[in-house]
Coordinates of C-alpha atoms in Angstrom, one line a residue:
M1 CA 223.8 -21.5 -58.3
D2 CA 224.4 -25.2 -57.3
E3 CA 227.2 -23.7 -55.2
Q4 CA 224.8 -20.3 -53.5
Q5 CA 221.7 -23.1 -53.1
K6 CA 223.5 -25.9 -51.4
P7 CA 224.1 -23.3 -48.0
K8 CA 220.5 -22.0 -47.3
R9 CA 219.6 -26.5 -47.7
N10 CA 221.7 -26.7 -44.9
I11 CA 220.7 -23.9 -42.8
F12 CA 217.2 -24.5 -42.9
A13 CA 217.5 -28.0 -42.4
M14 CA 219.7 -26.7 -39.0
I15 CA 217.7 -24.2 -38.1
I16 CA 214.1 -27.4 -38.3
P17 CA 215.1 -29.2 -35.4
Y18 CA 215.8 -25.5 -32.7
I19 CA 211.9 -24.5 -34.1
L20 CA 210.4 -28.1 -33.2
V21 CA 212.0 -27.7 -30.5
F22 CA 210.5 -24.2 -29.2
G23 CA 207.4 -25.5 -30.5
I24 CA 206.7 -28.3 -28.2
I25 CA 208.7 -26.3 -25.5
A26 CA 205.8 -23.4 -25.1
T27 CA 203.2 -26.4 -25.9
F28 CA 204.6 -28.3 -23.2
V29 CA 204.1 -24.8 -21.1
G30 CA 201.0 -23.8 -21.8
I31 CA 199.1 -27.1 -22.2
L32 CA 200.5 -27.1 -17.8
I33 CA 198.9 -23.2 -17.8
N34 CA 196.2 -24.0 -19.1
R35 CA 196.3 -28.0 -16.2
Y36 CA 196.8 -25.9 -12.5
A37 CA 195.7 -22.3 -13.4
N38 CA 192.5 -20.6 -12.2
K39 CA 188.7 -21.0 -15.1
T40 CA 187.1 -18.2 -15.6
V41 CA 183.3 -19.1 -15.3
T42 CA 181.6 -16.4 -17.2
W43 CA 177.9 -16.7 -15.3
S44 CA 174.0 -15.6 -16.9
Q45 CA 172.4 -13.2 -14.8
S46 CA 170.1 -16.0 -12.5
E47 CA 173.3 -17.5 -11.5
V48 CA 174.7 -13.9 -10.4
T49 CA 171.8 -13.5 -7.9
E50 CA 172.4 -17.4 -7.3
K51 CA 176.0 -17.1 -6.1
L52 CA 175.3 -13.2 -4.7
N53 CA 172.6 -14.3 -2.3
S54 CA 174.8 -17.2 -1.6
G55 CA 177.4 -15.2 -0.1
D56 CA 179.9 -17.6 -2.0
V57 CA 181.3 -14.2 -3.6
T58 CA 184.9 -13.0 -2.1
K59 CA 186.3 -10.4 -4.8
Y60 CA 185.0 -8.2 -7.5
V61 CA 185.9 -5.3 -10.0
I62 CA 183.6 -3.2 -11.8
Y63 CA 184.3 -2.2 -15.8
S64 CA 182.6 0.5 -15.9
Q65 CA 181.8 0.1 -20.0
Y66 CA 178.6 3.8 -20.0
E67 CA 179.7 4.1 -23.7
S68 CA 178.6 1.1 -24.8
S69 CA 175.5 0.8 -22.0
M70 CA 177.4 -2.6 -20.8
V71 CA 178.6 -3.5 -17.4
T72 CA 180.7 -6.5 -17.0
V73 CA 182.3 -7.3 -13.9
K74 CA 185.1 -9.5 -13.0
G75 CA 185.5 -11.1 -9.5
S76 CA 186.8 -14.6 -8.0
Y77 CA 184.4 -16.9 -6.0
E78 CA 184.4 -20.1 -3.9
D79 CA 182.6 -22.7 -4.5
S80 CA 180.4 -24.5 -0.9
S81 CA 179.9 -28.0 -2.6
T82 CA 184.3 -28.4 -3.7
N83 CA 185.7 -25.1 -1.4
K84 CA 188.4 -25.0 -4.9
S85 CA 188.2 -20.6 -6.0
Y86 CA 187.0 -19.6 -9.5
T87 CA 187.7 -16.5 -11.3
F88 CA 184.5 -15.4 -12.5
Q89 CA 183.1 -12.5 -15.5
V90 CA 179.7 -11.3 -16.2
N91 CA 178.4 -8.7 -19.2
I92 CA 174.8 -6.6 -17.7
Y93 CA 173.7 -4.3 -19.9
E94 CA 173.2 -1.1 -18.3
N95 CA 169.4 -0.4 -17.2
D96 CA 169.9 -3.7 -15.9
W97 CA 172.6 -2.6 -13.3
I98 CA 171.5 0.1 -12.4
N99 CA 168.2 -0.8 -11.6
T100 CA 168.2 -4.7 -10.0
Y101 CA 172.2 -5.9 -9.4
Q102 CA 174.3 -2.6 -9.0
P103 CA 171.9 -2.7 -5.4
M104 CA 172.7 -6.6 -4.9
F105 CA 176.8 -5.7 -5.5
E106 CA 176.0 -2.9 -3.8
A107 CA 174.5 -5.4 -0.4
E108 CA 177.7 -6.9 -0.4
H109 CA 179.6 -4.3 0.6
G110 CA 179.0 -4.3 4.6
G111 CA 180.8 -8.1 4.6
D112 CA 184.1 -8.6 4.3
V113 CA 183.9 -8.6 -0.2
Q114 CA 187.0 -6.3 -1.2
W115 CA 185.7 -4.0 -4.6
S116 CA 186.1 -2.0 -6.8
V117 CA 185.8 1.0 -9.2
A118 CA 187.3 0.7 -12.3
N119 CA 187.2 1.9 -16.2
A120 CA 187.1 -0.5 -18.7
Y121 CA 188.7 1.7 -21.4
E122 CA 191.8 3.0 -19.3
T123 CA 194.9 1.2 -19.8
S124 CA 199.0 1.1 -18.0
W125 CA 201.8 1.4 -20.7
W126 CA 203.0 -2.1 -19.4
D127 CA 199.4 -3.6 -20.5
V128 CA 200.2 -2.1 -23.7
W129 CA 204.1 -2.7 -24.4
G130 CA 204.5 -5.6 -22.5
P131 CA 202.9 -7.8 -24.5
T132 CA 205.2 -7.1 -27.4
I133 CA 208.5 -6.2 -25.4
I134 CA 208.6 -9.8 -24.2
T135 CA 207.9 -11.3 -27.4
T136 CA 210.9 -8.9 -29.6
G137 CA 213.6 -10.2 -27.0
I138 CA 212.7 -13.7 -26.4
T139 CA 212.3 -13.7 -30.4
I140 CA 216.0 -11.9 -30.6
L141 CA 217.1 -14.1 -27.9
L142 CA 216.1 -17.5 -30.5
V143 CA 217.5 -15.4 -33.9
I144 CA 221.0 -14.7 -32.3
F145 CA 220.7 -18.5 -30.7
L146 CA 220.2 -20.4 -33.9
F147 CA 222.7 -17.8 -36.1
S148 CA 225.4 -18.3 -33.4
R149 CA 225.5 -21.9 -33.6
L150 CA 224.6 -21.6 -37.4
A151 CA 227.7 -19.9 -37.6
S152 CA 230.5 -21.8 -35.1
S153 CA 230.0 -24.7 -37.4
V154 CA 229.7 -23.1 -40.8
N155 CA 232.9 -21.6 -39.6
G156 CA 234.5 -23.8 -38.0
S157 CA 236.4 -26.4 -40.0
N158 CA 237.5 -22.9 -41.2
N159 CA 238.7 -22.0 -37.9
K160 CA 240.7 -25.0 -37.1
A161 CA 242.1 -24.7 -40.5
L162 CA 244.0 -22.1 -38.8
E163 CA 244.7 -23.9 -35.7
F164 CA 247.0 -26.8 -38.0
N165 CA 249.7 -23.8 -38.2
R166 CA 249.8 -22.9 -34.3
S167 CA 253.0 -24.6 -32.5
R168 CA 252.2 -27.2 -30.2
A169 CA 254.6 -27.0 -28.1
R170 CA 253.4 -26.9 -24.5
R171 CA 255.1 -24.5 -21.6
V172 CA 256.8 -24.2 -18.5
D173 CA 256.7 -21.2 -17.3
A174 CA 258.1 -22.1 -13.9
S175 CA 259.9 -26.2 -14.0
K176 CA 260.2 -28.6 -10.8
V177 CA 262.6 -30.3 -11.7
R178 CA 266.2 -29.5 -10.5
F179 CA 269.6 -31.2 -11.0
S180 CA 269.5 -33.1 -7.6
D181 CA 266.4 -34.5 -8.9
V182 CA 269.1 -35.5 -11.2
A183 CA 271.4 -38.0 -11.0
G184 CA 273.8 -40.5 -12.4
C185 CA 275.5 -38.5 -15.1
D186 CA 277.7 -35.6 -13.1
A187 CA 279.7 -35.1 -16.1
E188 CA 276.6 -33.9 -18.3
K189 CA 275.3 -31.6 -15.4
A190 CA 278.3 -29.9 -15.5
E191 CA 278.4 -28.9 -19.1
M192 CA 274.3 -28.2 -18.1
V193 CA 275.3 -25.2 -15.4
E194 CA 277.3 -23.0 -18.0
I195 CA 273.9 -22.9 -19.1
V196 CA 272.4 -22.0 -16.6
D197 CA 274.5 -19.7 -15.6
Y198 CA 274.6 -17.7 -18.8
L199 CA 270.7 -17.4 -18.6
K200 CA 271.0 -16.3 -15.3
D201 CA 274.3 -13.4 -15.5
P202 CA 274.7 -13.7 -19.1
K203 CA 277.0 -10.3 -18.5
K204 CA 279.4 -13.0 -17.1
F205 CA 279.7 -14.4 -20.3
T206 CA 279.6 -12.0 -22.7
K207 CA 282.1 -9.1 -20.9
F208 CA 285.0 -11.9 -22.1
G209 CA 283.3 -12.8 -25.2
A210 CA 281.3 -15.2 -25.2
K211 CA 277.8 -15.6 -26.8
L212 CA 274.9 -17.9 -26.2
P213 CA 274.8 -21.5 -27.3
K214 CA 271.9 -21.4 -29.9
G215 CA 271.7 -25.7 -30.1
I216 CA 273.0 -28.4 -27.3
L217 CA 272.0 -31.8 -28.8
L218 CA 271.8 -34.4 -26.4
V219 CA 272.6 -38.0 -27.5
G220 CA 272.3 -40.8 -26.5
S221 CA 270.4 -44.5 -25.6
P222 CA 266.2 -44.0 -24.9
G223 CA 266.1 -43.8 -20.5
T224 CA 269.3 -42.2 -19.5
G225 CA 267.6 -38.8 -18.7
K226 CA 268.3 -36.6 -21.9
T227 CA 264.4 -35.1 -20.8
L228 CA 264.7 -34.9 -17.6
L229 CA 268.1 -33.2 -17.9
A230 CA 266.4 -30.4 -20.9
K231 CA 263.8 -30.1 -17.4
A232 CA 266.4 -29.8 -14.9
V233 CA 268.6 -27.1 -17.0
A234 CA 265.3 -24.8 -16.6
G235 CA 263.7 -25.0 -13.2
E236 CA 267.1 -24.3 -12.3
A237 CA 267.7 -21.0 -14.7
G238 CA 264.3 -20.3 -13.7
V239 CA 262.5 -19.3 -17.7
P240 CA 260.0 -21.1 -19.8
F241 CA 260.4 -24.6 -21.0
Y242 CA 258.6 -24.2 -24.7
S243 CA 258.2 -29.0 -25.0
I244 CA 257.4 -30.2 -28.4
S245 CA 258.3 -33.9 -29.9
G246 CA 259.6 -34.1 -33.0
S247 CA 256.0 -36.0 -34.7
D248 CA 254.4 -33.2 -33.6
F249 CA 254.8 -31.4 -36.5
V250 CA 254.4 -32.7 -39.2
E251 CA 250.9 -33.5 -40.9
M252 CA 248.7 -34.3 -43.3
F253 CA 248.8 -30.6 -44.8
V254 CA 251.3 -28.7 -46.7
G255 CA 253.4 -25.8 -45.1
V256 CA 251.6 -27.1 -41.6
G257 CA 255.2 -28.1 -39.9
A258 CA 257.5 -24.9 -40.8
G259 CA 254.2 -22.5 -39.9
R260 CA 254.6 -24.6 -36.5
V261 CA 257.9 -24.1 -36.7
R262 CA 258.0 -19.9 -37.3
D263 CA 255.2 -19.8 -34.4
M264 CA 256.8 -21.9 -31.8
F265 CA 260.0 -19.3 -32.8
K266 CA 257.7 -16.8 -32.6
N267 CA 256.5 -17.7 -28.9
A268 CA 259.2 -18.1 -28.1
K269 CA 260.8 -14.9 -28.8
Q270 CA 258.4 -13.0 -26.8
T271 CA 258.9 -14.8 -23.7
A272 CA 263.0 -14.8 -23.9
P273 CA 265.5 -16.3 -22.4
C274 CA 263.5 -19.3 -22.7
L275 CA 264.1 -23.1 -23.6
I276 CA 262.6 -25.0 -26.7
F277 CA 263.0 -29.1 -26.3
I278 CA 262.9 -31.0 -29.0
D279 CA 262.5 -34.4 -28.4
E280 CA 262.8 -37.0 -31.2
I281 CA 264.1 -35.0 -33.8
D282 CA 265.2 -37.5 -35.4
A283 CA 261.0 -37.4 -36.3
V284 CA 262.2 -33.4 -38.5
G285 CA 265.8 -33.8 -39.2
R286 CA 266.8 -36.7 -41.1
Q287 CA 268.5 -36.5 -43.6
R288 CA 267.8 -35.2 -46.3
G289 CA 267.5 -36.8 -49.9
A290 CA 267.6 -40.2 -48.9
G291 CA 264.9 -43.0 -49.6
L292 CA 264.4 -44.6 -52.0
G293 CA 262.5 -41.9 -55.0
G294 CA 263.7 -39.3 -52.3
G295 CA 263.0 -38.2 -49.0
N296 CA 259.6 -36.8 -47.4
D297 CA 258.8 -33.5 -49.4
E298 CA 256.7 -32.5 -46.6
R299 CA 259.1 -32.8 -43.4
E300 CA 261.9 -31.8 -45.9
Q301 CA 260.2 -27.8 -45.4
T302 CA 260.1 -28.4 -41.8
L303 CA 263.3 -29.0 -42.0
N304 CA 264.5 -26.0 -44.0
Q305 CA 261.8 -23.8 -41.7
L306 CA 264.0 -25.0 -38.6
L307 CA 267.6 -24.5 -39.1
V308 CA 266.4 -20.6 -40.9
E309 CA 264.7 -19.8 -37.7
M310 CA 267.7 -21.0 -35.7
D311 CA 270.5 -19.9 -38.0
G312 CA 269.0 -17.1 -40.1
F313 CA 269.0 -13.8 -41.2
E314 CA 266.8 -12.9 -37.8
D315 CA 268.6 -13.6 -34.5
T316 CA 267.5 -15.0 -32.2
S317 CA 269.3 -14.3 -29.2
G318 CA 267.7 -15.5 -26.1
I319 CA 266.4 -18.6 -27.6
I320 CA 268.3 -22.1 -26.5
V321 CA 266.9 -25.1 -28.1
I322 CA 267.3 -28.5 -27.2
A323 CA 267.1 -31.7 -28.4
A324 CA 267.6 -35.1 -27.4
T325 CA 267.5 -38.3 -29.9
N326 CA 269.6 -42.0 -29.6
R327 CA 269.7 -41.7 -33.3
E328 CA 272.4 -39.2 -33.9
D329 CA 273.8 -40.9 -37.4
V330 CA 270.7 -40.3 -39.3
L331 CA 270.4 -36.7 -39.1
D332 CA 271.1 -33.8 -42.1
P333 CA 274.5 -32.8 -41.3
A334 CA 272.8 -28.8 -42.3
L335 CA 271.3 -29.4 -38.9
L336 CA 274.9 -30.4 -36.4
R337 CA 276.5 -28.0 -37.9
A338 CA 278.1 -24.7 -35.4
G339 CA 275.6 -22.2 -35.2
R340 CA 273.4 -24.5 -34.4
F341 CA 273.9 -27.1 -32.3
D342 CA 276.6 -26.0 -31.2
R343 CA 277.5 -28.6 -28.5
T344 CA 277.1 -32.5 -28.3
I345 CA 276.6 -33.9 -25.0
T346 CA 276.3 -38.1 -24.9
V347 CA 274.4 -39.0 -22.1
G348 CA 276.0 -42.9 -21.7
L349 CA 274.5 -45.8 -19.6
P350 CA 275.4 -44.9 -16.0
D351 CA 278.0 -46.2 -14.4
K352 CA 278.0 -48.1 -11.4
K353 CA 278.4 -44.9 -8.9
G354 CA 275.6 -42.9 -10.9
R355 CA 273.4 -46.4 -11.0
E356 CA 273.4 -46.2 -6.6
A357 CA 272.8 -42.7 -6.6
I358 CA 270.4 -42.9 -9.6
M359 CA 268.1 -45.7 -6.8
K360 CA 268.7 -42.9 -3.8
V361 CA 267.5 -40.0 -5.9
H362 CA 264.0 -42.4 -6.5
A363 CA 263.2 -44.2 -3.9
R364 CA 262.5 -41.0 -1.9
N365 CA 258.9 -41.6 -1.4
K366 CA 259.7 -45.3 -0.7
K367 CA 259.0 -47.4 1.9
L368 CA 262.7 -49.6 2.3
A369 CA 263.7 -52.6 4.3
S370 CA 266.4 -50.9 6.2
N371 CA 269.2 -54.0 5.0
I372 CA 268.4 -52.8 1.3
D373 CA 272.4 -51.9 0.3
F374 CA 271.9 -49.4 -2.5
G375 CA 275.6 -49.9 -3.9
Q376 CA 275.5 -54.4 -3.8
I377 CA 272.6 -53.9 -5.9
A378 CA 274.1 -51.3 -8.9
K379 CA 276.4 -54.4 -8.9
R380 CA 274.1 -56.7 -10.6
T381 CA 272.6 -53.7 -12.8
V382 CA 275.0 -54.1 -15.1
G383 CA 274.1 -51.6 -18.3
F384 CA 270.3 -50.5 -16.7
S385 CA 269.6 -47.0 -17.6
G386 CA 268.1 -45.0 -15.8
A387 CA 264.1 -45.2 -16.9
D388 CA 265.3 -49.4 -15.7
L389 CA 266.9 -48.6 -12.4
E390 CA 263.4 -46.8 -11.2
N391 CA 261.1 -48.8 -13.8
I392 CA 262.9 -52.0 -10.8
L393 CA 262.0 -49.5 -7.5
N394 CA 258.4 -49.6 -9.2
E395 CA 257.9 -52.7 -9.7
A396 CA 259.3 -53.4 -6.7
A397 CA 257.0 -51.4 -4.7
I398 CA 254.3 -53.2 -6.6
L399 CA 255.6 -56.8 -5.6
A400 CA 255.0 -55.1 -1.7
V401 CA 251.7 -54.8 -2.5
R402 CA 250.7 -57.4 -3.6
E403 CA 252.3 -59.5 -1.1
G404 CA 251.1 -57.9 1.8
G405 CA 254.7 -56.7 3.2
T406 CA 254.8 -53.7 5.6
E407 CA 257.7 -52.9 3.6
I408 CA 259.9 -53.5 -0.4
T409 CA 262.4 -55.9 0.8
L410 CA 265.6 -57.1 -1.0
K411 CA 263.8 -60.2 -2.4
N412 CA 261.3 -57.5 -4.4
I413 CA 264.4 -55.4 -5.7
D414 CA 265.6 -59.4 -7.4
E415 CA 261.9 -59.9 -8.8
A416 CA 262.3 -56.4 -10.0
I417 CA 265.9 -57.5 -11.8
D418 CA 264.5 -60.8 -13.1
R419 CA 261.8 -59.1 -14.4
R420 CA 263.2 -57.0 -15.7
I421 CA 265.8 -59.1 -17.3
A422 CA 263.6 -62.0 -18.6
G423 CA 259.9 -61.2 -18.3
P424 CA 257.7 -62.7 -14.7
A425 CA 258.3 -65.9 -13.8
K426 CA 255.7 -68.8 -15.5
K427 CA 255.2 -70.8 -12.0
G428 CA 252.4 -72.3 -13.0
S429 CA 254.9 -73.3 -16.2
A430 CA 254.2 -77.5 -16.7
M431 CA 257.7 -78.6 -17.4
S432 CA 258.3 -82.2 -16.9
E433 CA 260.9 -83.3 -14.5
K434 CA 263.5 -84.4 -17.3
E435 CA 263.0 -80.5 -18.6
R436 CA 264.1 -79.4 -15.4
R437 CA 267.4 -81.5 -14.0
A438 CA 268.2 -80.6 -17.8
V439 CA 267.5 -77.0 -17.4
A440 CA 269.3 -77.2 -14.3
Y441 CA 272.5 -79.1 -15.8
H442 CA 272.2 -76.0 -18.6
E443 CA 272.5 -73.1 -15.8
A444 CA 275.1 -75.3 -13.9
G445 CA 276.9 -75.4 -16.5
H446 CA 277.6 -71.9 -17.5
A447 CA 277.8 -71.0 -13.9
I448 CA 281.2 -72.6 -13.4
I449 CA 282.8 -70.8 -16.1
G450 CA 281.6 -68.1 -14.7
L451 CA 283.3 -68.6 -12.1
R452 CA 286.2 -71.2 -12.2
L453 CA 287.7 -69.2 -15.9
E454 CA 289.8 -66.7 -15.4
N455 CA 288.8 -62.9 -17.2
S456 CA 285.2 -64.2 -16.7
D457 CA 282.7 -62.4 -15.7
K458 CA 281.2 -62.8 -12.3
V459 CA 278.3 -64.4 -11.3
Q460 CA 275.2 -62.4 -9.3
K461 CA 272.2 -65.2 -9.2
I462 CA 271.3 -68.7 -10.5
T463 CA 267.6 -69.9 -11.8
I464 CA 265.4 -72.8 -12.6
V465 CA 263.0 -70.8 -13.1
P466 CA 260.5 -70.6 -15.9
R467 CA 260.7 -66.3 -17.6
G468 CA 259.4 -65.3 -20.7
R469 CA 261.0 -67.7 -23.9
T470 CA 264.1 -69.5 -21.3
G471 CA 263.5 -72.5 -19.3
G472 CA 266.1 -70.8 -16.9
H473 CA 269.1 -68.5 -17.1
V474 CA 272.9 -66.7 -14.9
L475 CA 272.7 -63.2 -14.1
M476 CA 276.3 -62.8 -15.0
T477 CA 277.9 -59.3 -14.0
P478 CA 281.7 -57.8 -14.7
E479 CA 283.4 -56.9 -11.7
D480 CA 283.3 -53.5 -12.6
D481 CA 282.6 -51.4 -15.9
R482 CA 283.7 -52.0 -18.4
F483 CA 284.8 -49.5 -21.3
L484 CA 287.1 -51.5 -23.2
M485 CA 287.0 -55.3 -23.7
T486 CA 290.3 -57.9 -24.1
E487 CA 290.4 -60.7 -27.2
K488 CA 290.7 -62.7 -24.0
E489 CA 288.3 -62.0 -22.0
L490 CA 286.3 -61.7 -25.0
K491 CA 286.5 -65.3 -25.5
S492 CA 286.9 -66.6 -21.5
R493 CA 282.5 -64.7 -22.8
I494 CA 282.5 -67.4 -25.3
A495 CA 283.1 -69.7 -23.1
G496 CA 280.6 -69.3 -20.6
Y497 CA 278.2 -68.5 -23.3
L498 CA 278.4 -72.2 -24.6
G499 CA 278.8 -73.9 -21.0
G500 CA 275.5 -74.9 -21.0
R501 CA 275.0 -76.6 -23.7
T502 CA 278.4 -78.3 -22.6
S503 CA 276.9 -79.5 -20.3
E504 CA 274.1 -81.2 -21.3
E505 CA 277.1 -83.3 -23.6
I506 CA 278.7 -83.8 -20.9
F507 CA 275.7 -85.6 -18.6
F508 CA 273.4 -86.5 -21.3
G509 CA 274.6 -87.3 -23.9
D510 CA 272.8 -85.5 -25.5
V511 CA 272.0 -81.7 -27.0
S512 CA 268.2 -79.4 -26.9
T513 CA 266.8 -76.7 -27.8
G514 CA 267.4 -74.3 -25.3
A515 CA 271.6 -73.5 -26.1
S516 CA 269.9 -71.7 -29.4
N517 CA 270.5 -68.0 -28.5
D518 CA 273.8 -69.3 -26.2
I519 CA 275.3 -69.9 -29.7
E520 CA 273.5 -67.0 -31.6
V521 CA 275.1 -64.6 -29.1
A522 CA 278.9 -66.0 -29.7
T523 CA 279.3 -66.4 -32.6
R524 CA 278.5 -63.1 -33.3
I525 CA 280.7 -62.1 -30.4
A526 CA 283.2 -64.2 -32.6
R527 CA 282.4 -62.9 -36.2
S528 CA 283.0 -59.5 -33.9
M529 CA 286.6 -60.1 -33.4
V530 CA 287.6 -61.6 -37.0
T531 CA 286.1 -59.2 -39.1
E532 CA 285.9 -56.1 -36.6
Y533 CA 288.3 -56.3 -34.6
G534 CA 291.4 -57.6 -35.8
M535 CA 292.2 -60.8 -33.0
S536 CA 292.7 -63.6 -35.5
S537 CA 295.5 -64.5 -37.7
L538 CA 293.8 -62.1 -41.2
G539 CA 295.3 -59.9 -39.2
L540 CA 293.7 -55.9 -38.4
V541 CA 291.8 -55.5 -41.6
Q542 CA 288.5 -54.7 -41.1
Y543 CA 287.0 -56.9 -42.9
E544 CA 283.2 -56.3 -42.4
K545 CA 281.4 -53.0 -41.4
D546 CA 277.9 -52.4 -39.9
N547 CA 276.5 -50.3 -43.2
S548 CA 272.7 -50.7 -42.9
S549 CA 270.2 -47.8 -44.3
V550 CA 268.1 -46.9 -41.6
F551 CA 266.2 -45.9 -44.9
L552 CA 266.0 -48.4 -47.6
G553 CA 265.4 -51.4 -44.0
R554 CA 268.2 -53.1 -42.9
D555 CA 268.0 -56.5 -43.9
Y556 CA 269.1 -54.7 -47.7
T557 CA 272.1 -53.2 -46.4
S558 CA 273.0 -55.0 -43.3
T559 CA 277.0 -55.5 -43.8
Q560 CA 279.3 -53.6 -46.2
K561 CA 281.3 -56.4 -47.9
N562 CA 284.9 -55.2 -49.1
F563 CA 286.5 -59.4 -49.9
S564 CA 286.7 -61.9 -52.3
T565 CA 285.7 -65.7 -51.9
Q566 CA 288.4 -67.0 -50.6
V567 CA 288.8 -64.5 -47.8
A568 CA 285.0 -65.0 -47.0
F569 CA 286.0 -68.8 -46.6
E570 CA 289.0 -67.5 -43.6
I571 CA 286.8 -65.8 -41.9
D572 CA 284.7 -68.8 -41.2
T573 CA 287.5 -71.5 -40.8
E574 CA 289.0 -68.3 -38.3
V575 CA 285.4 -68.6 -36.6
R576 CA 284.6 -71.9 -36.4
R577 CA 288.5 -72.1 -35.2
I578 CA 287.7 -70.1 -32.7
I579 CA 284.3 -71.1 -31.6
D580 CA 286.0 -74.4 -31.3
E581 CA 288.6 -73.4 -29.0
A582 CA 286.2 -71.8 -26.0
H583 CA 284.3 -74.9 -26.2
K584 CA 287.4 -76.9 -25.3
I585 CA 287.9 -74.7 -22.7
A586 CA 284.8 -75.3 -21.2
T587 CA 284.7 -78.9 -22.3
D588 CA 287.1 -78.9 -19.7
I589 CA 286.9 -76.9 -16.5
I590 CA 283.4 -79.0 -16.8
T591 CA 285.0 -82.3 -16.9
Q592 CA 287.0 -81.1 -14.0
N593 CA 284.9 -80.1 -12.2
K594 CA 281.8 -82.6 -12.5
D595 CA 281.0 -82.3 -8.8
D596 CA 280.8 -79.4 -8.6
V597 CA 279.1 -79.4 -11.1
I598 CA 275.7 -81.6 -10.3
L599 CA 276.2 -80.8 -6.4
I600 CA 274.9 -76.7 -8.2
A601 CA 272.6 -78.8 -10.2
E602 CA 271.2 -81.0 -7.6
T603 CA 271.0 -77.5 -5.3
L604 CA 269.1 -76.0 -7.8
L605 CA 266.5 -79.2 -8.4
D606 CA 265.5 -77.9 -5.0
Q607 CA 265.9 -74.6 -4.3
E608 CA 265.4 -73.3 -7.7
T609 CA 267.0 -70.2 -7.4
I610 CA 270.2 -69.5 -5.6
T611 CA 272.1 -66.4 -5.1
A612 CA 275.9 -65.4 -5.0
E613 CA 276.8 -65.5 -1.3
E614 CA 274.8 -69.3 -1.5
I615 CA 276.5 -69.9 -4.4
N616 CA 279.5 -69.6 -2.5
Y617 CA 278.6 -71.0 1.2
L618 CA 277.5 -74.2 -1.0
L619 CA 281.3 -74.5 -2.7
E620 CA 283.0 -73.8 0.9
H621 CA 280.3 -75.9 3.4
R622 CA 279.7 -78.4 -0.4
S623 CA 275.7 -77.7 1.6
L624 CA 273.3 -75.2 2.1
E625 CA 272.1 -76.6 5.8
G626 CA 273.1 -73.5 8.2
F627 CA 273.2 -70.6 5.4
G628 CA 271.7 -67.8 6.8
K629 CA 271.4 -68.7 10.1
I630 CA 274.5 -67.6 12.4
E631 CA 273.7 -64.7 14.1
T632 CA 275.0 -61.5 13.8
P633 CA 277.0 -59.8 17.3
S634 CA 273.9 -57.9 17.6
E635 CA 271.6 -60.6 17.8
Q636 CA 274.3 -62.7 20.5
E637 CA 274.0 -59.7 22.3
Q638 CA 270.4 -59.6 22.7
E639 CA 270.4 -63.4 23.3
N640 CA 272.9 -62.5 26.3
K641 CA 270.4 -59.5 28.3

């Protein structure tokens, strides 16, 4: 009983505010009408005589009511004292009207007075039903409005509950992205071109018995262009494109994720052929039954429904599912099998040629200086993804605007690269002169190893401008993109990391905490050489393997160790040996090139930043005086002219 009465109380409480508002509006309108409407005055017989004699009456109507022995006269007059118009009404007995007042009113007929005679009992249809119709219409409209709002409020929660099962995939009928907008992944585009050809001309493949792949999994590091590649396929094929994130499937309500998967494929079937793009599919496609205490049951139901839709009893021909992830290792094996994701394409980091092409694409709408060479910039951005390169050019444009320049210069791009690597420069950093010297000799030690040690990376820039958590850094990149590294190259890299610490020991007889990260990286490389790469006297045995579980936390199961305590001691001994040898190599190189280290360090204290071209000029001429002042042939010709 209480449950039935509760909605009634809610309805009454919701109607009260509308009634109050309606009453306030009606009262306000009535006040305005009474205030600004003409006032009706009831005259006595003496006042009638006075007003008629004064000639103030301008219009009147005689309503004959002889059945009641009464004559009613209504009209308008002007008050001569105030010059305002009023309406009047007077009731006169029949005998008085005939004997006295009718001649007086008739005497006014000769002037401009408008008059007429009407039957007081004669009424029109509108006079009888008009007010009733207006009142009834307003009441009906008000009731409809109140109950429509009430119904939407009461049933709103139910309607929203039904919408939870609807797919949140965003449909794009005509993607504007083309393959020409995707650079740096030519091999990946070649694989996707087949999908475009199939969508445009399926008979070309079906005559050989080929079927359309049901799913394509794009795997790669963040920012390599997986989403952009999927948009380009839809744009080239000219088919509808549904995009959704893996996290959009799972909600707090049970069964919502599976319902959204069904609704998404239902909508896609109506517009087939089409593409479905699921970004970050690892959010819903993780391995089932993993984790402490089992998995997420709601997420697993969503994954089960996705598996059924992709390769179940129902035919989904004409629908291609493209998914992207950077965590292929956590996906469920049933999702990766043939028949669901038939093709796995690895979208890797771009090489030098690819980085150059990517920067040219993102530079289309930017005003660049004529001396910018994307090939040289590509050499200094090894390991950068397409998103990183786009961000660099955008950051360079912002810096150009901040400086009030007319175009993006090479200096702006260099600064943008440094900001991407180590963060914005701390120009107001209060670093003492002693610390600046220590940092200068530290970075000079890194640089001289790169310049003099064979198999080392090439030095591109040296700076002692504080950025992020560093007091300075040396940008060193390989001559060419590497897919493999030899033992000599790894040892040279370790020596390069130890060059800064070694320089502090030689020139100051003391060390600082500035080399903590260098030591960490050098130790990690040396340990991998011993335990994973077989580059030590312990032989071709893999002693450690990265077996970190993303479901249990990496700190609990970081590595898998299959060796005894004796082997652990030998591993530590080999790691120490590699580090000591690299330290000795760094010490010998810095000792033999002390003058060059001092020259680079003192120049850094004066210039703060020197580039690869300046370093070569400095080591050759022992000074930067005259650098950049050599006239080009075009300038000489202009001067001769």
